[in-house]
């Protein structure tokens, strides 16, 4: 028996050597523009440096509350959990595809009881025939000779899908980290703007009291009181939208960290100013960016999978060759299954070829080719989008910093003007309308500066997200 099985094993070994002969076109080689691999256009700003981008970028803020929230989000976020589950499912499909490289086996055992008809057995002379029991055990083995690379191309396609799913998980992780930081910053910024509005309300309230006392003393007039009250109420009207914005950001933060709104972070609720950076943002260069961006790697993996499916479709034009063998035993009594006389075996190749119906195969090849072209175009577009997002974020951040500087100067000048106008009013040199106008200007300058502070942080986080900063986490053991 061993001499009869040996030729089958030898043929299988030879088939493994031939399995590398895949048919179909070579996978396209994705390239990135040379102009996109150097320094960024926005790298000249003093607010950034060309040092390598940080993976744990949020630690640059030195904010323990933010660190804890992001770690919680990376652990508890439901979208991350769904993406991780999807990765496990795709990896299981890869394992299934890899199993195609191995022989398939089927063990069987059976028992039947039968009785022949007296009509088909004349020797019975009408007498009832005895029941016949039959026992059988066996093992069937088959192996597809991957002569034209169908199995190996299927494995490459599945591996591309798994790589794409892994990068999709990284995209979600980066998004969750950035959106958590943004929700926290929005909460803090809203609180800061609320504090500015409340200080303005306090100042304007004093002005209302002053005008009312002047009116009561006979030296004021009702017009000044009405103007002062109108300015006060306008500022009060700005509070509800700011509080709603603060609550919305806080509830968004809760969702990102896997909590209900009722479990919103008290530390975030009490934050009074957006997180601040004390150093330039490290951004690296274009080449490092494109190597780091998971959406670019995801597009490349999808291109590899699409190209492999062209090879799978092309292999269907050629015959499918399988080597098979079986051995077993059939007996009328279970105790006789091991007898040599009851032993049976078979071995031989099986060739199947859908040659008369190759139109379907060619249509599938054209479909796979078109999908590869689409995947290549998507890769090229993803590269351009990554560069565009980064340069846009750099420009927005640098220009908002300039705007904030101008607004700080404007706020300081408005504060000086408000102080001088009140002194001149007290001295009888100006009317109360000048005081109200200067205080209104100061309130607007304070609000604009607070909004710009919030926008600076928003643009910082958008830049960190575009740079695809990662997270402080151990490498994937299954990668």
Coordinates of C-alpha atoms in Angstrom, one line a residue:
X1 CA 0.0 0.0 0.0
X2 CA 2.8 2.4 0.8
X3 CA 4.3 1.9 -2.7
X4 CA 0.9 2.9 -4.2
X5 CA 0.5 6.1 -2.2
X6 CA 4.1 7.3 -2.9
X7 CA 3.4 8.3 -6.5
X8 CA 0.5 10.5 -5.3
X9 CA 2.7 12.3 -2.8
X10 CA 5.4 12.8 -5.4
X11 CA 2.9 14.3 -7.8
X12 CA 1.6 16.6 -5.1
X13 CA 5.2 17.8 -4.4
X14 CA 5.7 18.5 -8.1
X15 CA 2.4 20.4 -8.2
X16 CA 3.6 22.7 -5.4
X17 CA 6.6 23.6 -7.5
X18 CA 4.3 24.4 -10.5
X19 CA 1.8 26.4 -8.4
X20 CA 3.8 29.6 -8.9
X21 CA 3.0 29.7 -12.6
X22 CA 0.2 32.3 -12.3
X23 CA -1.5 33.6 -15.5
X24 CA -2.7 37.0 -16.2
X25 CA -1.2 40.5 -16.2
X26 CA 1.3 41.7 -13.6
X27 CA -0.1 43.9 -10.9
X28 CA 0.2 47.6 -11.5
X29 CA 2.9 49.4 -9.6
X30 CA 1.4 52.3 -7.7
X31 CA 3.6 55.4 -7.6
X32 CA 3.4 58.8 -5.9
X33 CA 4.3 62.1 -7.4
X34 CA 7.8 63.2 -6.8
X35 CA 6.6 66.7 -6.0
X36 CA 4.6 65.3 -3.1
X37 CA 7.5 63.7 -1.3
X38 CA 9.5 66.7 -0.3
X39 CA 8.9 69.5 2.2
X40 CA 5.4 70.8 2.6
X41 CA 4.6 74.2 1.2
X42 CA 3.4 75.3 4.7
X43 CA 6.5 74.1 6.5
X44 CA 8.0 77.6 6.4
X45 CA 5.7 78.7 9.2
X46 CA 7.3 79.2 12.6
X47 CA 4.4 77.4 14.2
X48 CA 5.6 74.0 12.7
X49 CA 8.9 72.1 12.5
X50 CA 10.2 69.6 10.0
X51 CA 10.9 67.0 12.7
X52 CA 9.1 63.7 12.4
X53 CA 5.4 63.8 13.3
X54 CA 4.5 62.4 16.7
X55 CA 2.3 59.3 17.0
X56 CA 1.0 60.4 20.4
X57 CA 0.4 64.0 19.2
X58 CA -2.2 64.8 21.9
X59 CA 0.5 64.5 24.6
X60 CA 2.0 67.7 23.2
X61 CA -0.8 69.6 25.0
X62 CA 0.4 68.3 28.4
X63 CA -3.3 67.9 29.4
X64 CA -3.9 64.9 31.7
X65 CA -7.7 65.1 31.1
X66 CA -7.2 64.9 27.3
X67 CA -4.8 62.0 27.7
X68 CA -7.3 60.0 29.7
X69 CA -10.2 60.8 27.4
X70 CA -8.4 59.6 24.3
X71 CA -7.2 56.5 26.0
X72 CA -10.8 55.8 27.0
X73 CA -12.0 56.4 23.5
X74 CA -9.4 54.1 22.0
X75 CA -10.6 51.4 24.4
X76 CA -14.3 51.9 24.5
X77 CA -15.4 53.4 21.2
X78 CA -18.0 51.3 19.4
X79 CA -17.0 52.2 15.9
X80 CA -13.5 51.0 16.7
X81 CA -15.0 47.8 18.1
X82 CA -17.0 47.3 14.9
X83 CA -13.9 47.9 12.7
X84 CA -11.9 45.4 14.8
X85 CA -14.6 42.8 14.4
X86 CA -14.7 43.4 10.6
X87 CA -10.9 42.9 10.5
X88 CA -11.3 39.6 12.3
X89 CA -13.9 38.5 9.8
X90 CA -11.7 39.4 6.8
X91 CA -8.7 37.6 8.4
X92 CA -10.9 34.5 8.8
X93 CA -11.6 34.7 5.0
X94 CA -7.8 34.9 4.4
X95 CA -7.3 31.7 6.5
X96 CA -10.1 30.1 4.4
X97 CA -8.3 31.1 1.2
X98 CA -5.0 29.8 2.4
X99 CA -6.6 26.4 3.2
X100 CA -7.0 26.1 -0.6
X101 CA -3.2 25.3 -0.8
X102 CA -3.8 22.2 1.2
X103 CA -5.3 18.8 0.3
X104 CA -8.9 18.4 1.2
X105 CA -9.9 15.3 3.1
X106 CA -13.2 13.6 3.8
X107 CA -13.5 10.7 6.3
X108 CA -16.6 8.7 6.1
X109 CA -18.2 5.7 7.8
X110 CA -21.5 4.1 6.9
X111 CA -24.0 1.3 7.6
X112 CA -26.8 0.1 5.4
X113 CA -29.4 -2.7 5.7
X114 CA -30.9 -3.8 2.4
X115 CA -33.2 -6.5 1.0
X116 CA -33.3 -7.6 -2.6
X117 CA -36.6 -7.9 -4.4
X118 CA -37.8 -11.4 -5.3
X119 CA -38.7 -10.2 -8.7
X120 CA -35.1 -9.2 -9.5
X121 CA -33.8 -12.4 -7.9
X122 CA -35.6 -15.4 -9.4
X123 CA -33.5 -17.9 -7.4
X124 CA -35.5 -17.0 -4.4
X125 CA -38.6 -18.8 -5.7
X126 CA -40.9 -16.4 -4.0
X127 CA -39.4 -16.9 -0.6
X128 CA -38.6 -13.8 1.5
X129 CA -34.9 -12.9 1.3
X130 CA -32.7 -12.2 4.3
X131 CA -31.7 -8.7 5.1
X132 CA -28.1 -7.8 4.2
X133 CA -26.0 -5.5 6.4
X134 CA -23.1 -3.6 4.9
X135 CA -20.4 -1.7 6.8
X136 CA -17.9 0.7 5.2
X137 CA -15.2 3.2 6.3
X138 CA -13.1 5.3 4.1
X139 CA -10.9 8.3 3.6
X140 CA -10.9 10.5 0.4
X141 CA -8.1 13.0 -0.3
X142 CA -8.0 15.5 -3.2
X143 CA -5.6 18.3 -4.1
X144 CA -5.9 21.0 -6.7
X145 CA -2.8 21.4 -8.7
X146 CA -2.4 25.1 -8.9
X147 CA -0.8 25.0 -12.3
X148 CA -2.2 28.4 -13.4
X149 CA -2.1 30.1 -10.1
X150 CA -5.8 30.3 -9.3
X151 CA -5.4 29.3 -5.6
X152 CA -2.3 31.5 -5.0
X153 CA -4.0 34.5 -6.7
X154 CA -7.1 33.9 -4.5
X155 CA -4.8 34.0 -1.4
X156 CA -3.2 37.2 -2.6
X157 CA -6.6 38.8 -3.1
X158 CA -7.7 37.7 0.3
X159 CA -4.5 39.0 1.8
X160 CA -5.1 42.4 0.1
X161 CA -8.6 42.5 1.6
X162 CA -7.1 41.7 5.1
X163 CA -4.5 44.5 4.7
X164 CA -7.2 46.9 3.6
X165 CA -9.3 46.0 6.6
X166 CA -6.4 46.5 8.9
X167 CA -5.7 50.0 7.5
X168 CA -9.4 50.8 7.7
X169 CA -9.2 50.0 11.4
X170 CA -6.3 52.5 11.7
X171 CA -8.3 55.1 9.8
X172 CA -11.0 54.8 12.4
X173 CA -8.5 54.9 15.3
X174 CA -7.0 58.1 14.0
X175 CA -10.4 59.6 13.4
X176 CA -11.6 58.6 16.9
X177 CA -8.5 60.2 18.6
X178 CA -8.9 63.4 16.6
X179 CA -12.6 63.7 17.1
X180 CA -12.2 63.0 20.8
X181 CA -9.7 65.8 21.1
X182 CA -11.9 68.1 19.0
X183 CA -15.0 67.4 21.2
X184 CA -12.9 68.1 24.3
X185 CA -11.5 71.3 22.9
X186 CA -14.9 72.4 21.7
X187 CA -16.2 71.9 25.2
X188 CA -13.4 73.9 26.7
X189 CA -13.7 76.7 24.1
X190 CA -17.4 77.0 24.6
X191 CA -16.8 77.4 28.4
X192 CA -14.2 80.1 27.6
X193 CA -16.6 82.0 25.4
X194 CA -19.3 81.7 28.0
X195 CA -16.9 83.2 30.6
X196 CA -16.1 86.1 28.2
X197 CA -19.8 86.7 27.7
X198 CA -20.5 86.6 31.5
X199 CA -17.7 89.1 32.2
X200 CA -19.1 91.4 29.5
X201 CA -22.6 91.0 31.1
X202 CA -21.1 92.0 34.5
X203 CA -19.5 95.1 33.0
X204 CA -22.6 96.1 31.0
X205 CA -24.8 95.5 34.1
X206 CA -22.7 98.0 36.0
X207 CA -23.2 100.5 33.1
X208 CA -27.0 99.9 33.3
X209 CA -26.9 100.6 37.1
X210 CA -24.9 103.8 36.5
X211 CA -27.3 105.1 33.9
X212 CA -30.2 104.3 36.1
X213 CA -28.7 106.1 39.1
X214 CA -28.0 109.1 36.9
X215 CA -31.6 109.1 35.7
X216 CA -32.9 108.8 39.3
X217 CA -30.7 111.6 40.4
X218 CA -32.0 113.9 37.6
X219 CA -28.7 114.2 35.7
X220 CA -29.3 111.3 33.2
X221 CA -31.9 110.5 30.6
X222 CA -34.1 107.6 29.6
X223 CA -32.4 107.2 26.2
X224 CA -29.1 106.3 27.8
X225 CA -30.8 103.8 30.1
X226 CA -32.6 102.1 27.1
X227 CA -29.4 101.9 25.1
X228 CA -27.4 100.4 28.0
X229 CA -30.2 97.8 28.7
X230 CA -30.3 96.9 24.9
X231 CA -26.5 96.2 24.9
X232 CA -26.8 94.1 28.0
X233 CA -29.7 92.0 26.6
X234 CA -27.9 91.5 23.3
X235 CA -24.9 90.0 25.2
X236 CA -27.2 87.9 27.4
X237 CA -28.8 86.5 24.2
X238 CA -25.4 85.1 23.1
X239 CA -25.2 82.8 26.1
X240 CA -27.9 80.2 25.2
X241 CA -26.2 79.2 21.9
X242 CA -22.9 79.0 23.6
X243 CA -24.3 76.7 26.3
X244 CA -26.0 74.6 23.7
X245 CA -22.7 74.3 21.8
X246 CA -20.9 73.3 25.0
X247 CA -23.5 70.7 25.8
X248 CA -23.4 69.3 22.3
X249 CA -19.6 69.0 22.4
X250 CA -19.8 67.3 25.8
X251 CA -22.4 64.8 24.7
X252 CA -20.4 64.1 21.5
X253 CA -17.4 63.4 23.7
X254 CA -19.5 61.0 25.7
X255 CA -20.5 59.0 22.6
X256 CA -16.9 58.9 21.4
X257 CA -15.7 57.5 24.7
X258 CA -18.5 54.9 24.9
X259 CA -20.6 56.7 27.5
X260 CA -24.1 58.0 27.6
X261 CA -24.7 61.8 28.0
X262 CA -25.7 61.3 31.6
X263 CA -22.1 59.9 32.2
X264 CA -20.4 62.9 30.6
X265 CA -16.9 63.7 31.8
X266 CA -17.0 66.2 34.7
X267 CA -13.4 67.1 34.1
X268 CA -14.3 68.2 30.6
X269 CA -17.4 70.0 31.7
X270 CA -15.3 72.1 34.1
X271 CA -12.6 72.9 31.5
X272 CA -12.3 76.7 31.1
X273 CA -9.9 77.1 28.2
X274 CA -8.9 75.0 25.2
X275 CA -5.7 73.0 25.3
X276 CA -2.6 75.0 24.3
X277 CA 0.6 74.0 22.6
X278 CA 3.9 75.2 23.9
X279 CA 6.1 74.2 20.9
X280 CA 5.9 74.0 17.1
X281 CA 4.0 71.1 15.6
X282 CA 6.4 68.5 14.1
X283 CA 5.1 67.6 10.6
X284 CA 7.9 65.7 8.8
X285 CA 7.7 65.7 5.0
X286 CA 5.5 64.4 2.2
X287 CA 7.2 61.1 1.8
X288 CA 6.8 60.3 5.5
X289 CA 3.2 61.4 5.4
X290 CA 2.3 59.1 2.5
X291 CA 4.0 56.2 4.2
X292 CA 2.2 56.9 7.4
X293 CA -1.4 57.7 6.1
X294 CA -3.5 54.5 6.6
X295 CA -5.9 55.6 3.8
X296 CA -3.1 55.6 1.3
X297 CA -2.0 52.1 2.5
X298 CA -5.6 51.0 2.4
X299 CA -5.9 52.1 -1.2
X300 CA -2.7 50.3 -2.1
X301 CA -3.9 47.1 -0.5
X302 CA -7.2 47.3 -2.4
X303 CA -5.3 47.7 -5.6
X304 CA -3.3 44.6 -4.9
X305 CA -6.4 42.7 -4.1
X306 CA -8.1 43.9 -7.3
X307 CA -5.0 42.9 -9.4
X308 CA -4.9 39.4 -7.9
X309 CA -8.6 38.9 -8.8
X310 CA -7.6 39.6 -12.4
X311 CA -5.3 36.6 -12.2
X312 CA -8.1 34.5 -10.6
X313 CA -10.4 35.4 -13.4
X314 CA -7.7 34.6 -16.0
X315 CA -7.0 31.2 -14.5
X316 CA -10.6 30.2 -15.3
X317 CA -9.7 30.2 -19.0
X318 CA -7.5 27.1 -18.3
X319 CA -8.2 23.6 -17.2
X320 CA -8.6 22.8 -13.5
X321 CA -6.5 19.8 -12.5
X322 CA -7.0 17.9 -9.3
X323 CA -5.2 14.8 -7.9
X324 CA -7.4 12.5 -5.8
X325 CA -7.2 9.3 -4.0
X326 CA -9.3 7.3 -1.7
X327 CA -8.9 4.2 0.5
X328 CA -11.3 2.3 2.7
X329 CA -12.9 -1.0 3.6
X330 CA -16.4 -2.5 2.9
X331 CA -17.6 -5.6 4.7
X332 CA -20.8 -7.5 5.7
X333 CA -19.7 -7.5 9.3
X334 CA -18.1 -4.7 11.2
X335 CA -15.4 -7.1 12.6
X336 CA -14.3 -7.8 9.0
X337 CA -13.5 -4.2 8.1
X338 CA -9.8 -4.7 8.7
X339 CA -9.5 -7.8 6.5
X340 CA -7.2 -7.4 3.4
X341 CA -10.0 -8.9 1.2
X342 CA -12.3 -6.0 2.1
X343 CA -9.7 -3.3 1.4
X344 CA -10.4 -0.9 -1.5
X345 CA -8.5 2.1 -3.0
X346 CA -8.4 4.4 -6.0
X347 CA -6.0 7.1 -7.2
X348 CA -5.9 9.4 -10.2
X349 CA -6.1 12.9 -11.7
X350 CA -9.3 14.8 -12.6
X351 CA -9.2 17.5 -15.3
X352 CA -12.2 19.8 -15.8
X353 CA -12.3 22.6 -18.4
X354 CA -15.2 24.9 -19.3
X355 CA -13.7 25.5 -22.7
X356 CA -16.9 25.8 -24.7
X357 CA -18.1 28.6 -22.4
X358 CA -15.1 30.9 -22.2
X359 CA -17.3 34.0 -22.9
X360 CA -18.3 34.1 -19.2
X361 CA -14.6 33.9 -18.2
X362 CA -13.6 36.7 -20.5
X363 CA -16.4 38.9 -19.2
X364 CA -15.2 38.3 -15.7
X365 CA -11.6 39.2 -16.7
X366 CA -12.8 42.5 -18.2
X367 CA -14.8 43.2 -15.1
X368 CA -11.7 42.5 -12.9
X369 CA -9.6 44.6 -15.2
X370 CA -12.0 47.6 -14.9
X371 CA -12.0 47.2 -11.1
X372 CA -8.2 47.3 -11.0
X373 CA -8.2 50.5 -13.1
X374 CA -10.7 52.0 -10.6
X375 CA -8.5 50.9 -7.7
X376 CA -5.5 52.5 -9.3
X377 CA -7.3 55.7 -9.9
X378 CA -8.6 55.6 -6.3
X379 CA -5.0 55.2 -5.0
X380 CA -3.8 58.2 -7.1
X381 CA -6.7 60.3 -5.8
X382 CA -6.1 59.2 -2.2
X383 CA -2.5 60.4 -2.5
X384 CA -3.5 63.8 -3.8
X385 CA -6.2 64.1 -1.1
X386 CA -3.7 63.3 1.6
X387 CA -1.4 66.0 0.4
X388 CA -4.3 68.5 -0.1
X389 CA -5.7 67.9 3.4
X390 CA -2.2 68.4 5.0
X391 CA -1.4 71.6 3.0
X392 CA -4.8 73.0 3.7
X393 CA -4.6 72.3 7.4
X394 CA -1.1 73.9 7.5
X395 CA -2.4 77.0 5.7
X396 CA -5.5 77.3 7.9
X397 CA -3.5 76.9 11.1
X398 CA -0.8 79.5 10.1
X399 CA -3.4 82.1 9.0
X400 CA -5.6 81.7 12.0
X401 CA -2.5 82.3 14.2
X402 CA -2.0 85.5 12.4
X403 CA -5.6 86.4 12.8
X404 CA -5.5 85.7 16.5
X405 CA -2.5 87.9 16.9
X406 CA -4.4 90.8 15.2
X407 CA -7.4 90.1 17.3
X408 CA -5.4 90.3 20.5
X409 CA -4.1 93.7 19.5
X410 CA -7.6 94.8 18.6
X411 CA -8.9 93.6 22.0
X412 CA -6.2 95.4 23.8
X413 CA -6.9 98.6 21.9
X414 CA -10.7 98.2 22.5
X415 CA -10.1 97.8 26.2
X416 CA -8.0 101.0 26.2
X417 CA -10.7 102.9 24.3
X418 CA -13.4 101.7 26.7
X419 CA -11.4 102.9 29.7
X420 CA -10.6 106.3 28.2
X421 CA -14.2 106.8 27.0
X422 CA -15.5 106.2 30.5
X423 CA -13.0 108.7 32.0
X424 CA -14.0 111.3 29.4
X425 CA -17.6 110.7 30.2
X426 CA -17.0 111.1 33.9
X427 CA -15.2 114.3 33.1
X428 CA -18.1 115.6 31.0
X429 CA -16.0 115.6 27.8
X430 CA -18.0 112.9 25.9
X431 CA -21.6 111.7 25.7
X432 CA -22.7 108.4 27.1
X433 CA -23.3 107.1 23.6
X434 CA -19.5 107.1 23.2
X435 CA -19.2 104.9 26.3
X436 CA -21.7 102.5 25.0
X437 CA -20.1 102.3 21.6
X438 CA -16.7 101.6 23.1
X439 CA -18.0 99.0 25.4
X440 CA -19.9 97.3 22.6
X441 CA -16.6 97.3 20.6
X442 CA -14.8 95.8 23.5
X443 CA -17.4 93.0 23.9
X444 CA -17.2 92.2 20.2
X445 CA -13.4 92.1 20.4
X446 CA -13.4 89.8 23.4
X447 CA -15.9 87.4 21.7
X448 CA -13.9 87.4 18.4
X449 CA -10.7 86.6 20.3
X450 CA -12.3 83.8 22.2
X451 CA -13.7 82.3 19.0
X452 CA -10.3 82.6 17.3
X453 CA -8.7 80.8 20.3
X454 CA -11.1 78.0 19.7
X455 CA -10.5 78.0 16.0
X456 CA -6.7 77.7 16.5
X457 CA -7.2 74.6 18.5
X458 CA -9.6 73.2 15.9
X459 CA -7.1 73.8 13.1
X460 CA -4.3 72.2 15.2
X461 CA -6.3 69.0 15.6
X462 CA -7.2 69.0 11.9
X463 CA -3.5 69.2 11.2
X464 CA -2.7 66.4 13.5
X465 CA -5.5 64.3 11.9
X466 CA -4.2 65.1 8.4
X467 CA -0.7 64.1 9.5
X468 CA -2.2 60.7 10.6
X469 CA -0.8 60.7 14.0
X470 CA -1.4 57.3 15.6
X471 CA -1.8 56.2 19.1
X472 CA 0.2 54.8 22.0
X473 CA -0.6 51.1 21.5
X474 CA 1.2 47.8 21.1
X475 CA 1.6 46.5 17.5
X476 CA -1.0 44.2 16.1
X477 CA 0.2 40.7 16.8
X478 CA -1.6 39.3 13.7
X479 CA -0.3 41.9 11.3

